[in-house]
PDB file of C-alpha atoms and ligand atoms in Angstrom:
ATOM      1  CA  MET A   1      80.406  93.411 132.745  1.00 71.00           C
ATOM      2  CA  ASP A   2      81.730  94.767 129.404  1.00 81.00           C
ATOM      3  CA  LYS A   3      79.856  97.712 128.631  1.00 91.00           C
ATOM      4  CA  SER A   4      81.638  98.579 125.071  1.00 95.00           C
ATOM      5  CA  ILE A   5      79.864  99.473 122.046  1.00 96.00           C
ATOM      6  CA  THR A   6      80.419  98.984 118.527  1.00 96.00           C
ATOM      7  CA  VAL A   7      79.640 101.681 115.990  1.00 96.00           C
ATOM      8  CA  ASN A   8      80.491 101.417 112.326  1.00 94.00           C
ATOM      9  CA  GLY A   9      82.813  98.569 113.068  1.00 94.00           C
ATOM     10  CA  LEU A  10      84.754 100.312 115.566  1.00 95.00           C
ATOM     11  CA  ARG A  11      84.883  99.586 119.414  1.00 96.00           C
ATOM     12  CA  PHE A  12      84.159 102.166 121.876  1.00 97.00           C
ATOM     13  CA  SER A  13      84.425 102.150 125.795  1.00 97.00           C
ATOM     14  CA  PRO A  14      82.405 104.329 128.415  1.00 97.00           C
ATOM     15  CA  TYR A  15      84.313 107.540 129.079  1.00 97.00           C
ATOM     16  CA  LEU A  16      82.104 110.116 130.780  1.00 98.00           C
ATOM     17  CA  ASP A  17      78.693 109.345 132.041  1.00 97.00           C
ATOM     18  CA  ARG A  18      75.572 111.713 131.954  1.00 98.00           C
ATOM     19  CA  GLU A  19      75.999 112.328 135.735  1.00 98.00           C
ATOM     20  CA  GLN A  20      79.479 113.591 135.276  1.00 98.00           C
ATOM     21  CA  ILE A  21      78.410 115.662 132.208  1.00 98.00           C
ATOM     22  CA  ALA A  22      75.449 117.101 134.026  1.00 98.00           C
ATOM     23  CA  ALA A  23      77.641 118.266 136.895  1.00 98.00           C
ATOM     24  CA  GLU A  24      80.417 119.928 134.632  1.00 98.00           C
ATOM     25  CA  VAL A  25      77.644 121.696 132.466  1.00 98.00           C
ATOM     26  CA  LYS A  26      76.159 123.079 135.744  1.00 98.00           C
ATOM     27  CA  ARG A  27      79.856 124.156 136.896  1.00 98.00           C
ATOM     28  CA  VAL A  28      80.512 125.956 133.266  1.00 98.00           C
ATOM     29  CA  ALA A  29      76.906 127.491 133.188  1.00 98.00           C
ATOM     30  CA  SER A  30      77.557 129.092 136.370  1.00 98.00           C
ATOM     31  CA  GLU A  31      80.841 130.447 135.439  1.00 98.00           C
ATOM     32  CA  ILE A  32      78.875 132.044 132.319  1.00 98.00           C
ATOM     33  CA  ARG A  33      76.156 133.526 134.633  1.00 97.00           C
ATOM     34  CA  ARG A  34      78.562 135.011 136.728  1.00 97.00           C
ATOM     35  CA  ASP A  35      80.345 136.623 133.810  1.00 97.00           C
ATOM     36  CA  LEU A  36      77.217 137.679 131.912  1.00 96.00           C
ATOM     37  CA  GLU A  37      74.485 138.263 134.521  1.00 91.00           C
ATOM     38  CA  GLY A  38      72.315 141.549 133.754  1.00 93.00           C
ATOM     39  CA  ARG A  39      73.463 141.346 129.817  1.00 95.00           C
ATOM     40  CA  ARG A  40      72.026 140.072 126.930  1.00 96.00           C
ATOM     41  CA  PRO A  41      74.179 137.244 125.857  1.00 97.00           C
ATOM     42  CA  LEU A  42      73.752 135.576 122.149  1.00 97.00           C
ATOM     43  CA  PHE A  43      74.753 131.956 122.211  1.00 98.00           C
ATOM     44  CA  ILE A  44      76.130 130.724 118.978  1.00 96.00           C
ATOM     45  CA  CYS A  45      75.753 126.845 118.923  1.00 96.00           C
ATOM     46  CA  VAL A  46      78.220 125.417 116.354  1.00 95.00           C
ATOM     47  CA  LEU A  47      76.487 122.580 114.635  1.00 93.00           C
ATOM     48  CA  THR A  48      76.189 119.718 114.576  1.00 91.00           C
ATOM     49  CA  GLY A  49      78.294 118.293 117.505  1.00 95.00           C
ATOM     50  CA  ALA A  50      77.422 121.107 120.030  1.00 97.00           C
ATOM     51  CA  PHE A  51      73.667 120.989 119.774  1.00 98.00           C
ATOM     52  CA  MET A  52      73.200 118.681 122.815  1.00 98.00           C
ATOM     53  CA  PHE A  53      75.748 120.645 125.084  1.00 98.00           C
ATOM     54  CA  ALA A  54      74.076 123.911 123.824  1.00 98.00           C
ATOM     55  CA  ALA A  55      70.559 122.692 124.912  1.00 98.00           C
ATOM     56  CA  ASP A  56      71.677 121.726 128.171  1.00 98.00           C
ATOM     57  CA  LEU A  57      74.173 124.709 129.017  1.00 98.00           C
ATOM     58  CA  ILE A  58      71.777 127.258 128.024  1.00 98.00           C
ATOM     59  CA  ARG A  59      69.101 125.890 130.144  1.00 98.00           C
ATOM     60  CA  GLU A  60      71.532 125.816 133.010  1.00 98.00           C
ATOM     61  CA  VAL A  61      72.664 129.437 132.430  1.00 97.00           C
ATOM     62  CA  GLY A  62      69.066 130.440 132.757  1.00 96.00           C
ATOM     63  CA  ILE A  63      69.261 134.068 131.356  1.00 95.00           C
ATOM     64  CA  THR A  64      65.908 134.624 129.806  1.00 95.00           C
ATOM     65  CA  ASP A  65      67.036 137.734 128.111  1.00 95.00           C
ATOM     66  CA  SER A  66      69.396 135.706 125.741  1.00 96.00           C
ATOM     67  CA  SER A  67      69.190 134.310 122.384  1.00 96.00           C
ATOM     68  CA  VAL A  68      70.424 131.620 120.370  1.00 96.00           C
ATOM     69  CA  ALA A  69      71.899 131.076 116.891  1.00 95.00           C
ATOM     70  CA  PHE A  70      73.587 128.522 114.830  1.00 94.00           C
ATOM     71  CA  VAL A  71      76.476 128.092 112.643  1.00 92.00           C
ATOM     72  CA  ARG A  72      78.210 125.171 111.087  1.00 89.00           C
ATOM     73  CA  TYR A  73      81.824 124.320 110.223  1.00 83.00           C
ATOM     74  CA  SER A  74      83.293 120.937 109.414  1.00 76.00           C
ATOM     75  CA  SER A  75      86.931 119.790 109.570  1.00 71.00           C
ATOM     76  CA  TYR A  76      86.612 115.991 110.338  1.00 62.00           C
ATOM     77  CA  GLU A  77      86.333 113.009 108.093  1.00 63.00           C
ATOM     78  CA  GLY A  78      85.689 109.783 109.982  1.00 65.00           C
ATOM     79  CA  THR A  79      88.227 109.926 113.141  1.00 66.00           C
ATOM     80  CA  GLN A  80      90.686 112.172 111.647  1.00 69.00           C
ATOM     81  CA  THR A  81      90.957 115.863 111.039  1.00 68.00           C
ATOM     82  CA  THR A  82      91.550 116.910 107.391  1.00 68.00           C
ATOM     83  CA  GLY A  83      93.309 120.202 108.789  1.00 69.00           C
ATOM     84  CA  GLU A  84      91.021 122.340 106.588  1.00 73.00           C
ATOM     85  CA  VAL A  85      88.066 124.010 108.269  1.00 75.00           C
ATOM     86  CA  LYS A  86      85.102 124.640 106.183  1.00 72.00           C
ATOM     87  CA  GLN A  87      82.173 127.006 106.967  1.00 73.00           C
ATOM     88  CA  LEU A  88      79.107 125.073 105.906  1.00 69.00           C
ATOM     89  CA  MET A  89      76.522 127.568 107.355  1.00 68.00           C
ATOM     90  CA  GLY A  90      77.127 131.284 108.367  1.00 76.00           C
ATOM     91  CA  LEU A  91      75.267 133.475 110.716  1.00 84.00           C
ATOM     92  CA  LYS A  92      72.582 135.786 109.448  1.00 84.00           C
ATOM     93  CA  GLU A  93      72.164 137.759 112.799  1.00 86.00           C
ATOM     94  CA  ASP A  94      73.787 141.027 113.562  1.00 90.00           C
ATOM     95  CA  ILE A  95      76.151 140.607 116.430  1.00 94.00           C
ATOM     96  CA  GLU A  96      77.546 144.070 116.453  1.00 95.00           C
ATOM     97  CA  GLY A  97      77.477 145.286 120.050  1.00 96.00           C
ATOM     98  CA  ARG A  98      76.130 141.828 121.383  1.00 96.00           C
ATOM     99  CA  ASP A  99      77.921 139.679 123.971  1.00 97.00           C
ATOM    100  CA  VAL A 100      78.556 136.532 122.436  1.00 97.00           C
ATOM    101  CA  VAL A 101      79.471 133.155 123.525  1.00 98.00           C
ATOM    102  CA  ILE A 102      80.405 130.210 121.026  1.00 97.00           C
ATOM    103  CA  ILE A 103      79.493 126.816 122.108  1.00 98.00           C
ATOM    104  CA  GLU A 104      81.531 124.238 120.755  1.00 98.00           C
ATOM    105  CA  ASP A 105      81.608 120.322 121.086  1.00 97.00           C
ATOM    106  CA  ILE A 106      85.514 119.850 120.973  1.00 96.00           C
ATOM    107  CA  VAL A 107      88.533 121.679 120.441  1.00 96.00           C
ATOM    108  CA  ASP A 108      91.010 119.535 119.163  1.00 93.00           C
ATOM    109  CA  THR A 109      93.828 121.309 116.881  1.00 91.00           C
ATOM    110  CA  GLY A 110      91.986 124.646 117.789  1.00 94.00           C
ATOM    111  CA  LEU A 111      91.805 125.398 113.840  1.00 91.00           C
ATOM    112  CA  THR A 112      87.946 125.621 113.938  1.00 91.00           C
ATOM    113  CA  ALA A 113      88.098 127.758 117.323  1.00 95.00           C
ATOM    114  CA  CYS A 114      90.483 130.284 115.825  1.00 94.00           C
ATOM    115  CA  LYS A 115      88.721 130.450 112.468  1.00 89.00           C
ATOM    116  CA  MET A 116      85.458 131.183 114.294  1.00 92.00           C
ATOM    117  CA  MET A 117      86.918 133.669 116.618  1.00 94.00           C
ATOM    118  CA  GLU A 118      88.376 135.653 113.396  1.00 92.00           C
ATOM    119  CA  ASP A 119      85.119 135.250 111.342  1.00 89.00           C
ATOM    120  CA  LEU A 120      82.984 136.428 114.326  1.00 93.00           C
ATOM    121  CA  GLY A 121      85.351 138.837 115.984  1.00 94.00           C
ATOM    122  CA  ALA A 122      85.457 140.803 112.656  1.00 93.00           C
ATOM    123  CA  ARG A 123      81.693 141.597 113.106  1.00 93.00           C
ATOM    124  CA  LYS A 124      82.231 143.748 116.194  1.00 95.00           C
ATOM    125  CA  PRO A 125      80.676 141.907 119.047  1.00 97.00           C
ATOM    126  CA  ALA A 126      80.854 143.823 122.407  1.00 97.00           C
ATOM    127  CA  SER A 127      82.319 140.637 123.878  1.00 98.00           C
ATOM    128  CA  LEU A 128      83.293 137.131 122.367  1.00 98.00           C
ATOM    129  CA  ARG A 129      83.819 134.154 124.564  1.00 98.00           C
ATOM    130  CA  PHE A 130      84.314 130.405 123.830  1.00 98.00           C
ATOM    131  CA  ALA A 131      82.684 127.547 125.682  1.00 98.00           C
ATOM    132  CA  THR A 132      83.567 123.936 124.868  1.00 98.00           C
ATOM    133  CA  LEU A 133      82.364 120.670 126.376  1.00 98.00           C
ATOM    134  CA  LEU A 134      85.724 118.817 125.618  1.00 98.00           C
ATOM    135  CA  HIS A 135      89.403 120.437 125.230  1.00 97.00           C
ATOM    136  CA  LYS A 136      91.927 118.047 123.745  1.00 96.00           C
ATOM    137  CA  LYS A 137      94.698 120.298 124.956  1.00 91.00           C
ATOM    138  CA  GLU A 138      97.785 118.056 124.010  1.00 89.00           C
ATOM    139  CA  SER A 139      96.590 118.239 120.339  1.00 86.00           C
ATOM    140  CA  SER A 140      96.619 121.915 119.839  1.00 86.00           C
ATOM    141  CA  ARG A 141      98.296 123.346 116.966  1.00 88.00           C
ATOM    142  CA  THR A 142      97.278 126.895 117.599  1.00 90.00           C
ATOM    143  CA  GLY A 143      97.740 127.554 121.397  1.00 90.00           C
ATOM    144  CA  PHE A 144      94.127 128.654 121.618  1.00 95.00           C
ATOM    145  CA  VAL A 145      92.576 128.779 125.196  1.00 96.00           C
ATOM    146  CA  PRO A 146      88.799 128.382 125.499  1.00 98.00           C
ATOM    147  CA  ASP A 147      87.261 130.550 128.209  1.00 98.00           C
ATOM    148  CA  TYR A 148      84.859 127.756 129.474  1.00 98.00           C
ATOM    149  CA  VAL A 149      85.846 124.140 129.431  1.00 98.00           C
ATOM    150  CA  ALA A 150      83.731 121.347 130.881  1.00 98.00           C
ATOM    151  CA  PHE A 151      86.330 118.509 130.403  1.00 98.00           C
ATOM    152  CA  THR A 152      90.205 118.453 129.479  1.00 97.00           C
ATOM    153  CA  ILE A 153      90.829 114.983 127.841  1.00 97.00           C
ATOM    154  CA  PRO A 154      93.771 113.362 126.256  1.00 95.00           C
ATOM    155  CA  SER A 155      94.064 113.133 122.321  1.00 93.00           C
ATOM    156  CA  ASP A 156      91.388 110.225 122.077  1.00 93.00           C
ATOM    157  CA  PHE A 157      88.594 109.946 119.595  1.00 95.00           C
ATOM    158  CA  ILE A 158      85.213 110.439 121.296  1.00 96.00           C
ATOM    159  CA  ILE A 159      81.507 109.971 120.503  1.00 98.00           C
ATOM    160  CA  GLY A 160      78.283 110.586 121.877  1.00 98.00           C
ATOM    161  CA  TYR A 161      76.262 113.562 123.797  1.00 98.00           C
ATOM    162  CA  GLY A 162      76.171 114.893 120.157  1.00 98.00           C
ATOM    163  CA  LEU A 163      79.411 113.830 118.883  1.00 97.00           C
ATOM    164  CA  ASP A 164      79.396 111.382 115.822  1.00 96.00           C
ATOM    165  CA  LEU A 165      81.337 108.795 114.056  1.00 95.00           C
ATOM    166  CA  ASP A 166      80.514 109.692 110.386  1.00 91.00           C
ATOM    167  CA  GLY A 167      76.790 110.949 111.356  1.00 93.00           C
ATOM    168  CA  SER A 168      76.082 108.049 113.847  1.00 96.00           C
ATOM    169  CA  ALA A 169      75.966 107.872 117.676  1.00 97.00           C
ATOM    170  CA  ARG A 170      74.968 111.543 118.444  1.00 98.00           C
ATOM    171  CA  ASN A 171      71.859 110.365 120.410  1.00 98.00           C
ATOM    172  CA  LEU A 172      74.017 108.450 123.068  1.00 98.00           C
ATOM    173  CA  PRO A 173      73.565 110.056 126.482  1.00 98.00           C
ATOM    174  CA  ASP A 174      77.021 109.251 127.652  1.00 98.00           C
ATOM    175  CA  ILE A 175      80.367 109.900 126.126  1.00 98.00           C
ATOM    176  CA  TYR A 176      82.853 106.923 124.813  1.00 98.00           C
ATOM    177  CA  VAL A 177      86.048 106.780 123.797  1.00 97.00           C
ATOM    178  CA  HIS A 178      87.483 104.702 120.751  1.00 96.00           C
ATOM    179  CA  GLU A 179      89.378 101.900 121.932  1.00 94.00           C
ATOM    180  CA  ASP A 180      92.981 101.516 120.348  1.00 79.00           C
ATOM    181  CA  TYR A 181      92.906 104.744 118.782  1.00 69.00           C
ATOM    182  CA  ASP A 182      96.180 105.751 117.099  1.00 63.00           C
ATOM    183  CA  ASN A 183      96.228 109.552 116.686  1.00 57.00           C
TER     184      ASN A 183
HETATM  185  P1  LIG U 201      89.535 121.409 115.459  1.00 63.06           P
HETATM  186  O1  LIG U 201      89.409 122.397 114.269  1.00 63.06           O
HETATM  187  O2  LIG U 201      89.717 121.898 116.925  1.00 63.06           O
HETATM  188  O3  LIG U 201      90.631 120.137 115.131  1.00 63.06           O
HETATM  189  O4  LIG U 201      88.530 120.250 115.417  1.00 63.06           O
HETATM  190  C1  LIG U 201      87.341 120.805 115.891  1.00 63.06           C
HETATM  191  C2  LIG U 201      86.056 119.802 115.317  1.00 63.06           C
HETATM  192  O5  LIG U 201      86.577 118.482 115.082  1.00 63.06           O
HETATM  193  C3  LIG U 201      85.096 119.459 116.613  1.00 63.06           C
HETATM  194  O6  LIG U 201      84.229 120.680 116.283  1.00 63.06           O
HETATM  195  C4  LIG U 201      84.413 118.263 116.164  1.00 63.06           C
HETATM  196  O7  LIG U 201      83.490 118.272 115.100  1.00 63.06           O
HETATM  197  C5  LIG U 201      85.675 117.589 115.325  1.00 63.06           C
HETATM  198  N1  LIG U 201      86.393 116.595 116.310  1.00 63.06           N
HETATM  199  C6  LIG U 201      87.500 116.804 117.057  1.00 63.06           C
HETATM  200  N2  LIG U 201      87.766 115.734 117.820  1.00 63.06           N
HETATM  201  C7  LIG U 201      86.814 114.890 117.735  1.00 63.06           C
HETATM  202  C8  LIG U 201      86.421 113.609 118.504  1.00 63.06           C
HETATM  203  O8  LIG U 201      87.112 113.338 119.333  1.00 63.06           O
HETATM  204  N3  LIG U 201      85.379 113.140 117.989  1.00 63.06           N
HETATM  205  C9  LIG U 201      84.213 113.723 117.245  1.00 63.06           C
HETATM  206  N4  LIG U 201      83.210 112.996 117.097  1.00 63.06           N
HETATM  207  N5  LIG U 201      84.629 114.882 116.526  1.00 63.06           N
HETATM  208  C10 LIG U 201      85.931 115.480 116.952  1.00 63.06           C
END
């Protein structure tokens, strides 16, 4: 049976289902717990795409004495990166002396990740780590290496589980890949 879907006129095929996602979220959560047990981590969720991953990950990590904050960056239009990273919403919280874990949906070129590491690193956290749901290793323009990765994937265009196509499809519980994506 063809389980492909059409979003805004583009065709997408099933790529990672909710069981696979849950298993890798669990693994990443145990790595974070191992590294930060006994500390008071501050999780910074990068809006909008990481909201679903962050909600699942933070619950799995299960450190009650932790907090959550949000930032918003944007670099994509449609299915392409613009190469220019814009901060749309900054951080009000004081992160000096905190053990910070940034939670992102995808590291693609790595430009957004590098900008965030630079912005947040300048605010003197005790430690700064980076967790991502997806890592498009071959698309890197920066050599940025995340501390925690749920899935390493090729340079395809992905939607679902928080990730959008021009605002749509974030609700999908599974992840889909664009058929015929020409990078
Ligand atoms: P980078 O700065 O690493 O090139 O891009 C990171 C951001 O681009 C991600 O946080 C995400 O918002 C967006 N992005 C990169 N690849 C994809 C993709 O395959 N699908 C979607 N929906 N967004 C993507």
